[in-house]
mmCIF file of C-alpha atoms and ligand atoms in Angstrom:
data_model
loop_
_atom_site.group_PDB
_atom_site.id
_atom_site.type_symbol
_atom_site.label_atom_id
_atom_site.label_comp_id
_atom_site.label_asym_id
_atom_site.label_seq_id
_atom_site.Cartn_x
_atom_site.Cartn_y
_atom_site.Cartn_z
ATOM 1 C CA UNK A 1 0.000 0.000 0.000
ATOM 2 C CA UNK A 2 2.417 2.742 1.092
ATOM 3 C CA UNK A 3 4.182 1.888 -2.345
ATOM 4 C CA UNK A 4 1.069 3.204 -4.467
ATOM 5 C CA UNK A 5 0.870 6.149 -1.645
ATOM 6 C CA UNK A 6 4.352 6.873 -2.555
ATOM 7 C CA UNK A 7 3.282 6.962 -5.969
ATOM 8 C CA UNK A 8 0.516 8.991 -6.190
ATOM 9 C CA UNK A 9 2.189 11.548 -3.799
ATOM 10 C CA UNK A 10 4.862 11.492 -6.241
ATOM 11 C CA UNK A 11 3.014 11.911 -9.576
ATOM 12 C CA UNK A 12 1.105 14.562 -8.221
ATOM 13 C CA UNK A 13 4.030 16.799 -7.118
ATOM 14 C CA UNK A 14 5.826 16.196 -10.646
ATOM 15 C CA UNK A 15 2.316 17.156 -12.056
ATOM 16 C CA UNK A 16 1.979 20.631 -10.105
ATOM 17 C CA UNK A 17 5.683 21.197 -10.958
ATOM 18 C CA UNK A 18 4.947 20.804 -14.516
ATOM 19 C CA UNK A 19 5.138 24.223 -16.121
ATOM 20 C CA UNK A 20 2.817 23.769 -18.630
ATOM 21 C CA UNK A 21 0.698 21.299 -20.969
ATOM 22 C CA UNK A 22 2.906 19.166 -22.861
ATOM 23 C CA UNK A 23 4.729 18.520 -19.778
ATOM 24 C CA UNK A 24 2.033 17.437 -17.567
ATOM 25 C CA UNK A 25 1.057 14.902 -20.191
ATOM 26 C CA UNK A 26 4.364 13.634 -20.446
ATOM 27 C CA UNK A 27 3.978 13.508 -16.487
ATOM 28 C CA UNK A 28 0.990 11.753 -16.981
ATOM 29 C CA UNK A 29 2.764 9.453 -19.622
ATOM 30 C CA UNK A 30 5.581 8.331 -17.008
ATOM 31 C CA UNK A 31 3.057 7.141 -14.672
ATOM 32 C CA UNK A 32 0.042 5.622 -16.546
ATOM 33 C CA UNK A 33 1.525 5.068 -20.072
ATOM 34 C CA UNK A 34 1.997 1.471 -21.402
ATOM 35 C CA UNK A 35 5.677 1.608 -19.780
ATOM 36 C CA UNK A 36 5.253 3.957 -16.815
ATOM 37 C CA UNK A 37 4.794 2.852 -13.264
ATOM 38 C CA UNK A 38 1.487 1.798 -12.802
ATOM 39 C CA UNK A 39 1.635 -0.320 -16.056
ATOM 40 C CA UNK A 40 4.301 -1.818 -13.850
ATOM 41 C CA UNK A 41 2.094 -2.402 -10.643
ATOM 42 C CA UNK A 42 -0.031 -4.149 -12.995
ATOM 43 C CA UNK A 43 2.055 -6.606 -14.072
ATOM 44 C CA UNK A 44 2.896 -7.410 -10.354
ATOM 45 C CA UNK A 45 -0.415 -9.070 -10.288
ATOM 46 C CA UNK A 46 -0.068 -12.398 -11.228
ATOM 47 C CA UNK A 47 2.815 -12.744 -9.082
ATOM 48 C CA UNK A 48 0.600 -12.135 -5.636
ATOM 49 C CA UNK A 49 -1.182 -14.584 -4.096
ATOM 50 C CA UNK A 50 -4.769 -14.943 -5.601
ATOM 51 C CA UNK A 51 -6.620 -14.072 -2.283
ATOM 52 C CA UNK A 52 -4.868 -10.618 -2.564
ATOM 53 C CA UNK A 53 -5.104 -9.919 -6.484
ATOM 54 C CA UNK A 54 -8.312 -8.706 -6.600
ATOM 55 C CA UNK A 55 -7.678 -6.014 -4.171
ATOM 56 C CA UNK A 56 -4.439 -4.724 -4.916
ATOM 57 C CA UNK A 57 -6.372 -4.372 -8.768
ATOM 58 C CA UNK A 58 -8.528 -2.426 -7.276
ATOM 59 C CA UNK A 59 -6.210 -0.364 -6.003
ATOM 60 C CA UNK A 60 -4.074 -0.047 -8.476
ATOM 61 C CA UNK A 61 -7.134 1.323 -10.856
ATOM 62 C CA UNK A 62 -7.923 4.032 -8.440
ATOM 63 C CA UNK A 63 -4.258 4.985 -8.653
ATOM 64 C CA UNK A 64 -4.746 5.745 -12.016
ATOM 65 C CA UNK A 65 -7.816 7.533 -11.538
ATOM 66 C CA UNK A 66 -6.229 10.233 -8.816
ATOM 67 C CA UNK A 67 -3.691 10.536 -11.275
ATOM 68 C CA UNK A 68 -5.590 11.274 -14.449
ATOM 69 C CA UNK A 69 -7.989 13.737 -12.166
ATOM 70 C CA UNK A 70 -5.128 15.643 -11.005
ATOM 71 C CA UNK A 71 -3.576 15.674 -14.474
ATOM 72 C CA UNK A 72 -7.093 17.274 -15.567
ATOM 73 C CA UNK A 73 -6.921 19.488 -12.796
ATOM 74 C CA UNK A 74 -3.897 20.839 -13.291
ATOM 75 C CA UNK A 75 -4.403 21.071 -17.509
ATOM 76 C CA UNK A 76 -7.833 22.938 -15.956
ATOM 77 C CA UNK A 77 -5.753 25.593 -13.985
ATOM 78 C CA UNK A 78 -3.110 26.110 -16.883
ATOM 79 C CA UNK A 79 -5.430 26.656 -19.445
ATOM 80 C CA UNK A 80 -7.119 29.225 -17.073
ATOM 81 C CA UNK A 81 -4.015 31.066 -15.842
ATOM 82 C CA UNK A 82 -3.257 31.618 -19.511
ATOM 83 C CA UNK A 83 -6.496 33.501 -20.472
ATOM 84 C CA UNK A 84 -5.915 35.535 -17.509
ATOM 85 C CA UNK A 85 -2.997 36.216 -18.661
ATOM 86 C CA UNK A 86 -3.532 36.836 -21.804
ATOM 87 C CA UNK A 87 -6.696 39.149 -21.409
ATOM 88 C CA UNK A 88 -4.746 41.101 -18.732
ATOM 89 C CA UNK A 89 -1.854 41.797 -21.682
ATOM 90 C CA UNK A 90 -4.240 42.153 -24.397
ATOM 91 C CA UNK A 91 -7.209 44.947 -22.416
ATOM 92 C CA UNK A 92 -9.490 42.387 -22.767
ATOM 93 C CA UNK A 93 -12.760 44.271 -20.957
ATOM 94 C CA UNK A 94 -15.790 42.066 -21.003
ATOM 95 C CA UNK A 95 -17.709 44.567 -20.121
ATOM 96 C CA UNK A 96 -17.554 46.691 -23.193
ATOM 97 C CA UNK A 97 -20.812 46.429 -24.932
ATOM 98 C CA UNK A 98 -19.860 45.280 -28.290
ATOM 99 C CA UNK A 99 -18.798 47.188 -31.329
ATOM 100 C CA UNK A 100 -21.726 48.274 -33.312
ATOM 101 C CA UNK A 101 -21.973 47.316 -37.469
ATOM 102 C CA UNK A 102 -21.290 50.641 -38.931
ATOM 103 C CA UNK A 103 -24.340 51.958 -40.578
ATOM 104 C CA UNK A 104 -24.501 52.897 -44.260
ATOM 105 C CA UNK A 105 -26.494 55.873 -45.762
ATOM 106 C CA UNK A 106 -27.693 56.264 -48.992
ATOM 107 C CA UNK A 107 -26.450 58.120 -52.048
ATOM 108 C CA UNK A 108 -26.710 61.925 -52.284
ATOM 109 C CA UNK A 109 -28.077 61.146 -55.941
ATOM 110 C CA UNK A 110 -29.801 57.790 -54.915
ATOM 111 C CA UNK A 111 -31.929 60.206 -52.412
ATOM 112 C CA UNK A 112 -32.299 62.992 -55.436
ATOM 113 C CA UNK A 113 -33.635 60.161 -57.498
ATOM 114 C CA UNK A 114 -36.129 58.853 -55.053
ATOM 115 C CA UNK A 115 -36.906 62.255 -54.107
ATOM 116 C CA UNK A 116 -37.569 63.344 -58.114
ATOM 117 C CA UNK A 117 -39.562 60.067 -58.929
ATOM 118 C CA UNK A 118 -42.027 60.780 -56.131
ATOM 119 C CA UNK A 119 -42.192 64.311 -57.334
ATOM 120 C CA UNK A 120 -43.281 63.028 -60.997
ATOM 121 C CA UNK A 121 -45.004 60.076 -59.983
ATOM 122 C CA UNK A 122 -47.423 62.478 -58.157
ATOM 123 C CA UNK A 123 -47.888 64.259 -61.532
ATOM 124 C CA UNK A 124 -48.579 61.422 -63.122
ATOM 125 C CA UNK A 125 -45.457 60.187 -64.321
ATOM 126 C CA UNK A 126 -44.637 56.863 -64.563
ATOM 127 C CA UNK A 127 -40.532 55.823 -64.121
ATOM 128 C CA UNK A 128 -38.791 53.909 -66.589
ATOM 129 C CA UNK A 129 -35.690 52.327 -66.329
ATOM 130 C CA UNK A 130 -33.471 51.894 -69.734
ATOM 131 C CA UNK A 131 -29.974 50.504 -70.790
ATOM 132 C CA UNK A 132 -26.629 51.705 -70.299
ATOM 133 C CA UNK A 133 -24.958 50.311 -73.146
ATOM 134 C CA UNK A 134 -27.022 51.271 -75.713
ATOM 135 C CA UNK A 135 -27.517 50.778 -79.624
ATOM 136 C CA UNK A 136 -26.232 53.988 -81.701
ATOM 137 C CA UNK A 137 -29.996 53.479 -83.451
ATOM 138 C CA UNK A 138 -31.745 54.469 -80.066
ATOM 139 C CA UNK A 139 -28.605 56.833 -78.836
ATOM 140 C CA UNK A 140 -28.243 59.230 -82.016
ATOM 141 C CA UNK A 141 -29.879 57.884 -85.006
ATOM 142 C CA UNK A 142 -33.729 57.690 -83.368
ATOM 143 C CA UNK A 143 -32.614 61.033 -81.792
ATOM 144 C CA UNK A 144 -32.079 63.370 -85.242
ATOM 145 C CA UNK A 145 -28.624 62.645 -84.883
ATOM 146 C CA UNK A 146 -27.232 60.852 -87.951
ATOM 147 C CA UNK A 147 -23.976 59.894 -88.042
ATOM 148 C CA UNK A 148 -22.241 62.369 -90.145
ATOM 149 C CA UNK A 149 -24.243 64.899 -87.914
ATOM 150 C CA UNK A 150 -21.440 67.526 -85.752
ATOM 151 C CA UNK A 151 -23.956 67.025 -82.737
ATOM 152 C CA UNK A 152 -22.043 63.906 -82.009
ATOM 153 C CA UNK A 153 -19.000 65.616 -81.667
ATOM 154 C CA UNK A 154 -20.020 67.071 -78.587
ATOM 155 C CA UNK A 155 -21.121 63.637 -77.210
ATOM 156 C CA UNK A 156 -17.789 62.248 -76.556
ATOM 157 C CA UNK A 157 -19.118 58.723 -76.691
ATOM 158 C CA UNK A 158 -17.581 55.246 -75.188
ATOM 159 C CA UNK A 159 -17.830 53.150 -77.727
ATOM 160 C CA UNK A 160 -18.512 48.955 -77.055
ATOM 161 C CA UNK A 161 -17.632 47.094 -80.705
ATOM 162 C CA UNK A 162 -15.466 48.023 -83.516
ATOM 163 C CA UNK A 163 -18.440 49.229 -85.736
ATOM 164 C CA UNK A 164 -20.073 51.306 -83.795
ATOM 165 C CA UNK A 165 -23.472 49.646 -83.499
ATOM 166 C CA UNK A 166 -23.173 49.801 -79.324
ATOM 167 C CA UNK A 167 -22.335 52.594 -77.010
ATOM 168 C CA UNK A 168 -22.441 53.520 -73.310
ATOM 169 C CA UNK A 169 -25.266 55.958 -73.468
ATOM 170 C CA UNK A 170 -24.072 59.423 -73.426
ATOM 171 C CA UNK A 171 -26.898 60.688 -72.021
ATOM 172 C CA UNK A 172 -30.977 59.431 -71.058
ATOM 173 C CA UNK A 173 -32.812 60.424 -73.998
ATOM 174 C CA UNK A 174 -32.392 57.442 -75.859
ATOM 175 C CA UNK A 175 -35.597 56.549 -73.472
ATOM 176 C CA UNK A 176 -37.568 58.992 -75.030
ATOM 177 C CA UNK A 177 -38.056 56.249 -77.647
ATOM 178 C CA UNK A 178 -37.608 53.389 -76.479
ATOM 179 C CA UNK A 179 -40.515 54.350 -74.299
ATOM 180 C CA UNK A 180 -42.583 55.586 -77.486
ATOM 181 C CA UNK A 181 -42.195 51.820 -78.675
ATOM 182 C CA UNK A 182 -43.575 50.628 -75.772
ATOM 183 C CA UNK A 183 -46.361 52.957 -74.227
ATOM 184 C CA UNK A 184 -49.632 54.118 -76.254
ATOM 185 C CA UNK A 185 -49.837 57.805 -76.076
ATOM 186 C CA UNK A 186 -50.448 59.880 -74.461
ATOM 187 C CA UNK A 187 -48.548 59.185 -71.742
ATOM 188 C CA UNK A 188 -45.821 61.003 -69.581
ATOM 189 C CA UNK A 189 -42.310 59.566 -68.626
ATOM 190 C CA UNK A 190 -39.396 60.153 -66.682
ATOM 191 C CA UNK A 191 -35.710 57.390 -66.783
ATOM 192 C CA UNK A 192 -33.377 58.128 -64.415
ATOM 193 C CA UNK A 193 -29.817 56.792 -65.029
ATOM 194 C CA UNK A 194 -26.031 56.905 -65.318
ATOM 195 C CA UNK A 195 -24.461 58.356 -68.797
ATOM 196 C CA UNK A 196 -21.128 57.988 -69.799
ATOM 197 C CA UNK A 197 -18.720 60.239 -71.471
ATOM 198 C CA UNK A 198 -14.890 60.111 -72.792
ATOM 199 C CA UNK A 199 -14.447 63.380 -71.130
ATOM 200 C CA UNK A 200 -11.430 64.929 -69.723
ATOM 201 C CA UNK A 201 -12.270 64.948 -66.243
ATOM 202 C CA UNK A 202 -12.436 68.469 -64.216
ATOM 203 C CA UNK A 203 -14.577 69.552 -61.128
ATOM 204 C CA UNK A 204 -17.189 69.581 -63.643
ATOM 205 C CA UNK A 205 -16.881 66.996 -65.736
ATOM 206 C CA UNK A 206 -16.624 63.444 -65.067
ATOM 207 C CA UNK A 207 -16.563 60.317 -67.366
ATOM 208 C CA UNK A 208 -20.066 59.061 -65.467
ATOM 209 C CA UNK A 209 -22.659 61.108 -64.510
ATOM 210 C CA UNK A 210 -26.613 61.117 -63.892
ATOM 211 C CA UNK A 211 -29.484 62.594 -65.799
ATOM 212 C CA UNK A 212 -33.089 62.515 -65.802
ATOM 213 C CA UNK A 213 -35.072 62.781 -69.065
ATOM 214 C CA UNK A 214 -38.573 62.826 -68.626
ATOM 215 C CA UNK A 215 -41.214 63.018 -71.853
ATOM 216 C CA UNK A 216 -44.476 63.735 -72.156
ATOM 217 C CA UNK A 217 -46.195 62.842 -75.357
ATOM 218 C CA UNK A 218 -50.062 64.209 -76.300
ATOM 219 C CA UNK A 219 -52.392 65.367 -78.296
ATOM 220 C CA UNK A 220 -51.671 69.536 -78.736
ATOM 221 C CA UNK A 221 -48.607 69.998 -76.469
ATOM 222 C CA UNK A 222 -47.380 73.559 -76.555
ATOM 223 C CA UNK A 223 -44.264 75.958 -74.881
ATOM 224 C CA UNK A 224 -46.715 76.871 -72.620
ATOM 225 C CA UNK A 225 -47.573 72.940 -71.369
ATOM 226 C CA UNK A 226 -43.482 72.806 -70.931
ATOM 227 C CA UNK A 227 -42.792 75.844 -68.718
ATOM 228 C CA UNK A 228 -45.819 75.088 -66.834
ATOM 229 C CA UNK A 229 -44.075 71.531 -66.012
ATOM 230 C CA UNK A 230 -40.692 72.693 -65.460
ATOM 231 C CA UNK A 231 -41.721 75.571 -63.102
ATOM 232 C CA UNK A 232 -44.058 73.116 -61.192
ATOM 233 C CA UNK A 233 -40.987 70.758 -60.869
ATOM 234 C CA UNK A 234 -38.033 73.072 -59.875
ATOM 235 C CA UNK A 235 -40.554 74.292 -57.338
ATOM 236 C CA UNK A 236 -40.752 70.643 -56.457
ATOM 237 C CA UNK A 237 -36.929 70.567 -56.246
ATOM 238 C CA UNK A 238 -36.178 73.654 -54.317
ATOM 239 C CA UNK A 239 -39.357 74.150 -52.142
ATOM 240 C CA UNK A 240 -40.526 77.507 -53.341
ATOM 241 C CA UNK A 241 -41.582 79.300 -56.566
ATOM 242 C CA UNK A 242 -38.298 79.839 -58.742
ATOM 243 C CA UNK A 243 -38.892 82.570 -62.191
ATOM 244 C CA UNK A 244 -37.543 80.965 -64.764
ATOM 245 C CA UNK A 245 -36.184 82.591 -68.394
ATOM 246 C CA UNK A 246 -35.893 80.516 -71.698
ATOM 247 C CA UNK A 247 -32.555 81.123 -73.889
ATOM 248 C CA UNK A 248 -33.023 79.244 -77.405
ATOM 249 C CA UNK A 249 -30.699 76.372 -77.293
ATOM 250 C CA UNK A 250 -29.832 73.558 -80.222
ATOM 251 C CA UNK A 251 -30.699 69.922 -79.252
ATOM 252 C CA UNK A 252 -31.186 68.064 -82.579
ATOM 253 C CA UNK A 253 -34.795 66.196 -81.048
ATOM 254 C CA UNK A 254 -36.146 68.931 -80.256
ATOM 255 C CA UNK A 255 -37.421 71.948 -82.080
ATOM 256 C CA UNK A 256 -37.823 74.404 -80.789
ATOM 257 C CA UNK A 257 -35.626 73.425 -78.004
ATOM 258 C CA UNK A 258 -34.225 75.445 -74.978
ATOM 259 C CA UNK A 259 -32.157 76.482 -72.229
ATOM 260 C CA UNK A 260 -34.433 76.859 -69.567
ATOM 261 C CA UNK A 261 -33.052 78.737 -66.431
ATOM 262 C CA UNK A 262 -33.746 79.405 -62.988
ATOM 263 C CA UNK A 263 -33.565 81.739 -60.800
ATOM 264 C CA UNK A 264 -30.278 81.390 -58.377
ATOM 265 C CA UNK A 265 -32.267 79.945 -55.148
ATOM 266 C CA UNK A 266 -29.404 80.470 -53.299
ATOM 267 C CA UNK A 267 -29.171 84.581 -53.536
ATOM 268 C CA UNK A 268 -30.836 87.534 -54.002
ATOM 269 C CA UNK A 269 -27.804 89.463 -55.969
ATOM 270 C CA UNK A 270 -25.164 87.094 -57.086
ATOM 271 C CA UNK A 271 -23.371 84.186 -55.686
ATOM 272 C CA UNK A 272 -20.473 81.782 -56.444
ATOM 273 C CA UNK A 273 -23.259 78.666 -57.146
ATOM 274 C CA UNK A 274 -24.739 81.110 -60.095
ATOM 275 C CA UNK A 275 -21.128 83.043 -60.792
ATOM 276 C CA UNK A 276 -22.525 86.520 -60.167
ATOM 277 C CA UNK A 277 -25.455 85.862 -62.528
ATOM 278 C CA UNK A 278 -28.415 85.000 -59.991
ATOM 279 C CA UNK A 279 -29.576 82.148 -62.753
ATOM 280 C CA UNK A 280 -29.242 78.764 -63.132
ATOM 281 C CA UNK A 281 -28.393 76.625 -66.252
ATOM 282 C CA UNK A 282 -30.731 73.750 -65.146
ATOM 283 C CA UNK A 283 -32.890 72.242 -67.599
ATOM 284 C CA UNK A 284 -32.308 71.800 -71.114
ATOM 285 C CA UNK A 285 -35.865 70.955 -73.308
ATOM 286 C CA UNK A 286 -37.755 71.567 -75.798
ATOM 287 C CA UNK A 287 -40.608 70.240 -77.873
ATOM 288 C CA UNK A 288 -40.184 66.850 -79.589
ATOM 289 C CA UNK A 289 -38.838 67.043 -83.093
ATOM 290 C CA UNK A 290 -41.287 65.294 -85.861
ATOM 291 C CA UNK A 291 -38.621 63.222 -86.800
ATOM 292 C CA UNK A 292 -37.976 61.896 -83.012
ATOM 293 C CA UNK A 293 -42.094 60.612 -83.190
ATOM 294 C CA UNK A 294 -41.724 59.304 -86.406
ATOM 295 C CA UNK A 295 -38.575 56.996 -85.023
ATOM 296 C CA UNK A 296 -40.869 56.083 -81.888
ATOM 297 C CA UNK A 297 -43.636 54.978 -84.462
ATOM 298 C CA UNK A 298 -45.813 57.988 -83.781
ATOM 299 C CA UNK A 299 -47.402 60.520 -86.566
ATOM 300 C CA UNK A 300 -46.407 63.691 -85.972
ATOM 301 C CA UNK A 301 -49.789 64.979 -86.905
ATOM 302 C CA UNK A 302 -51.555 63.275 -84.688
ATOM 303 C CA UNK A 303 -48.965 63.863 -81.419
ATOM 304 C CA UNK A 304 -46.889 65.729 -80.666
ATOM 305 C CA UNK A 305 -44.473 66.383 -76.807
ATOM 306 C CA UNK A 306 -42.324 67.922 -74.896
ATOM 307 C CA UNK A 307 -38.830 66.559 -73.537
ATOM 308 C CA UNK A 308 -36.872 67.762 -70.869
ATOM 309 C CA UNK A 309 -32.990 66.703 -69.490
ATOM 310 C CA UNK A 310 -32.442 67.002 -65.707
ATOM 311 C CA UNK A 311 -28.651 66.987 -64.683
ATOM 312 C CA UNK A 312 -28.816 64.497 -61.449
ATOM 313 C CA UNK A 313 -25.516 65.236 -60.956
ATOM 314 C CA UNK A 314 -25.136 68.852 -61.097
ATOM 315 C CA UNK A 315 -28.805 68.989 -59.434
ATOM 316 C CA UNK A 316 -26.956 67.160 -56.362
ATOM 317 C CA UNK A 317 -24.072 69.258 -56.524
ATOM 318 C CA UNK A 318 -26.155 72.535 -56.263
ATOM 319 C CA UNK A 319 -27.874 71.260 -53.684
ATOM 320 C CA UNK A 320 -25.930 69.649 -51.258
ATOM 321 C CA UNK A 321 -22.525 72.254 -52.260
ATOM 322 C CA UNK A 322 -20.332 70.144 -53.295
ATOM 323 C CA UNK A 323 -17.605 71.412 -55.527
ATOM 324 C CA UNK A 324 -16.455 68.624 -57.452
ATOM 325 C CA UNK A 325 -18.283 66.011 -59.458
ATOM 326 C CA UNK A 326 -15.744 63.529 -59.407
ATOM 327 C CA UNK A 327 -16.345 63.055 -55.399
ATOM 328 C CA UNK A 328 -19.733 61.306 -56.508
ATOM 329 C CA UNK A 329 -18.272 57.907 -57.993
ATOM 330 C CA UNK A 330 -15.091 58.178 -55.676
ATOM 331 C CA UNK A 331 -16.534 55.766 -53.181
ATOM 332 C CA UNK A 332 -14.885 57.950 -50.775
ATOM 333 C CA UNK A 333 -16.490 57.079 -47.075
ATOM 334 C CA UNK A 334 -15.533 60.457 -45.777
ATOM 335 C CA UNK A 335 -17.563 62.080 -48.242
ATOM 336 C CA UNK A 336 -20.461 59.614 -48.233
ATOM 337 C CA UNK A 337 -21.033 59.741 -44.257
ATOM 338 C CA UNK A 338 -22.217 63.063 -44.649
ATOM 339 C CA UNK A 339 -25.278 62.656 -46.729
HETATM 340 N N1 DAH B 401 -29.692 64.775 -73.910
HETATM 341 C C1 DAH B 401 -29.165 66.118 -73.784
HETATM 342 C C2 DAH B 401 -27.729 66.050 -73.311
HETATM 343 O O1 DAH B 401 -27.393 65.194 -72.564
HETATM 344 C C3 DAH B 401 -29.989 66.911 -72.830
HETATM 345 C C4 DAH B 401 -31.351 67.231 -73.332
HETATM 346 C C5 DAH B 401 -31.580 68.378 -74.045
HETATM 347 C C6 DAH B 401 -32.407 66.380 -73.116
HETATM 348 C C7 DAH B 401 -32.838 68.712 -74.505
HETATM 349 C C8 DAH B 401 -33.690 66.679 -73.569
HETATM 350 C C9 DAH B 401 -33.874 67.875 -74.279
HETATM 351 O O2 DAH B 401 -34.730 65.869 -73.402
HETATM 352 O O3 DAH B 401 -35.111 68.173 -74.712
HETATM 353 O O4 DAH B 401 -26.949 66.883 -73.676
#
């Protein structure tokens, strides 16, 4: 008996003196492993007398238990000495309620666009969505714009396949007719969407940008029907009544077409937003060219419309001050956590 005392006095002080894992189970090998002491008690067993074999079993097996516990105990306390160790070196503070999932916001234009499709929608409007890459038919040709025709020139356009057939759409009024294929007049439109340009990028000027072009196609539309709409929807836009002038301006699909401006809503006598003017360039429209309808499939006897092209983009800029277009596609964070 004492020898098995001996023994489990001795495993247990190599086993508190071990300094860490590996060596408490190589402890733990010495003494219960196929070669290591007990093993050895073991083997004693046919050499006792068989009155006394039974017991001495017996006791061997619970010398192996009291090891293997206090091997468990002590893995127990090493593993927890090390997390207090290591959350005391790292600042480990349970307490700290945990770090909230940064929240997201949307768009300065997404929120213009929302914002402008409720305003039409409530006249009546109905949003269409149309492609980005686009077919030069429904880009230019539909539009008045042939291709020997100097308008293109100023359309500084992306283009998709060696012929020419596809293009990034330089701006939104190829939905003008894709819309007249699709809707029986009358019936009033707006298409929201990015346009693309091979421009040489300034403050101003970036290679994508957003317009809105919105149509409205009936019997007998006039000048009058088209200022009418625009006031209504830069009053819309800018919360209060805004005079507006109309400078002649040369769109090929439209005739007569226009510059329409606003007043500056942001001074009484000159500002930096209107450079000293107090107007606006805002909206350029005009009244559908025959030739537009005729592309759309409609007779331009029996209808007739009037098309307008919001800048998104310079709409957003005025609006929320920012001074350079190209922060809108940066996917700066900075600049999008304050919208
Ligand atoms: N599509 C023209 C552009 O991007 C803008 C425009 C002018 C649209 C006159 C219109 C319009 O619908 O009537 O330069």
């Amino acid at each position: 008996m004492e020898d098995r005392e001996a023994l489990l006095e001795d495993a247990r002080a190599q086993i508190d003196a071990a300094a860490d894992a590996d060596a408490v189970k190589a402890v733990e090998r010495a003494f219960t492993g196929k070669k290591g002491s007990v093993s050895a008690l073991m083997a004693k067993i046919p050499t006792l007398p068989p009155e006394e074999r039974k017991a001495f079993g017996q006791s061997v097996n619970e010398l192996k238990r009291a090891i293997q516990a206090h091997v468990q105990a002590r893995l127990d306390a090493l593993a927890a000495a090390e997390l207090a160790s290591d959350r005391e070196a790292s600042d480990f503070d349970p307490t700290l309620p945990p770090p909230r999932p940064q929240r997201g916001s949307l768009h300065p234009i997404t929120q213009v666009t929302r914002e402008l499709e409720d305003l039409f929608e409530s006249m009546g409007y109905e949003v269409l969505d149309g492609p980005e890459v686009e077919l030069d038919f429904y880009n230019f040709e539909a539009l008045n714009i042939p291709a020997d025709h100097p308008a293109r020139d100023s359309q500084d356009t992306f283009f998709c396949d060696e012929a020419g057939h596809l293009v990034m759409r330089t701006h939104t009024s190829p939905g003008q007719v894709r819309a007249m294929e699709r809707l029986e007049p009358p019936f009033r439109i707006v298409v929201p969407g990015k346009c693309f340009r091979q421009e040489t990028t300034d403050a101003t000027h970036d290679h994508t940008f957003h317009q809105m072009e919105g149509l409205v196609v009936a019997k007998d539309v006039s000048v009058a029907h088209l200022i009418g709409a625009m006031k209504t929807l830069l009053a819309g836009i800018f919360e209060r009544e805004l005079d507006v002038r109309m400078r002649p301006g040369f769109f090929p699909f439209v005739e007569p077409g226009f510059e329409l401006d606003a007043r500056c809503p942001f001074c009484e006598d000159g500002c930096s937003v209107c450079k000293q003017t107090t107007w606006i360039e805002l909206l350029p429209c005009g009244l559908v060219h025959p030739n537009v309808l005729r592309a759309g499939g409609l007779d331009p006897e029996e209808w007739s419309g009037f098309a307008f092209g919001l800048g998104l983009s310079r709409l957003v800029m005025l609006r929320e001050e920012i001074d350079d277009i190209r922060h809108m596609l940066s996917g700066n964070v900075r600049f999008l956590e304050q919208f």
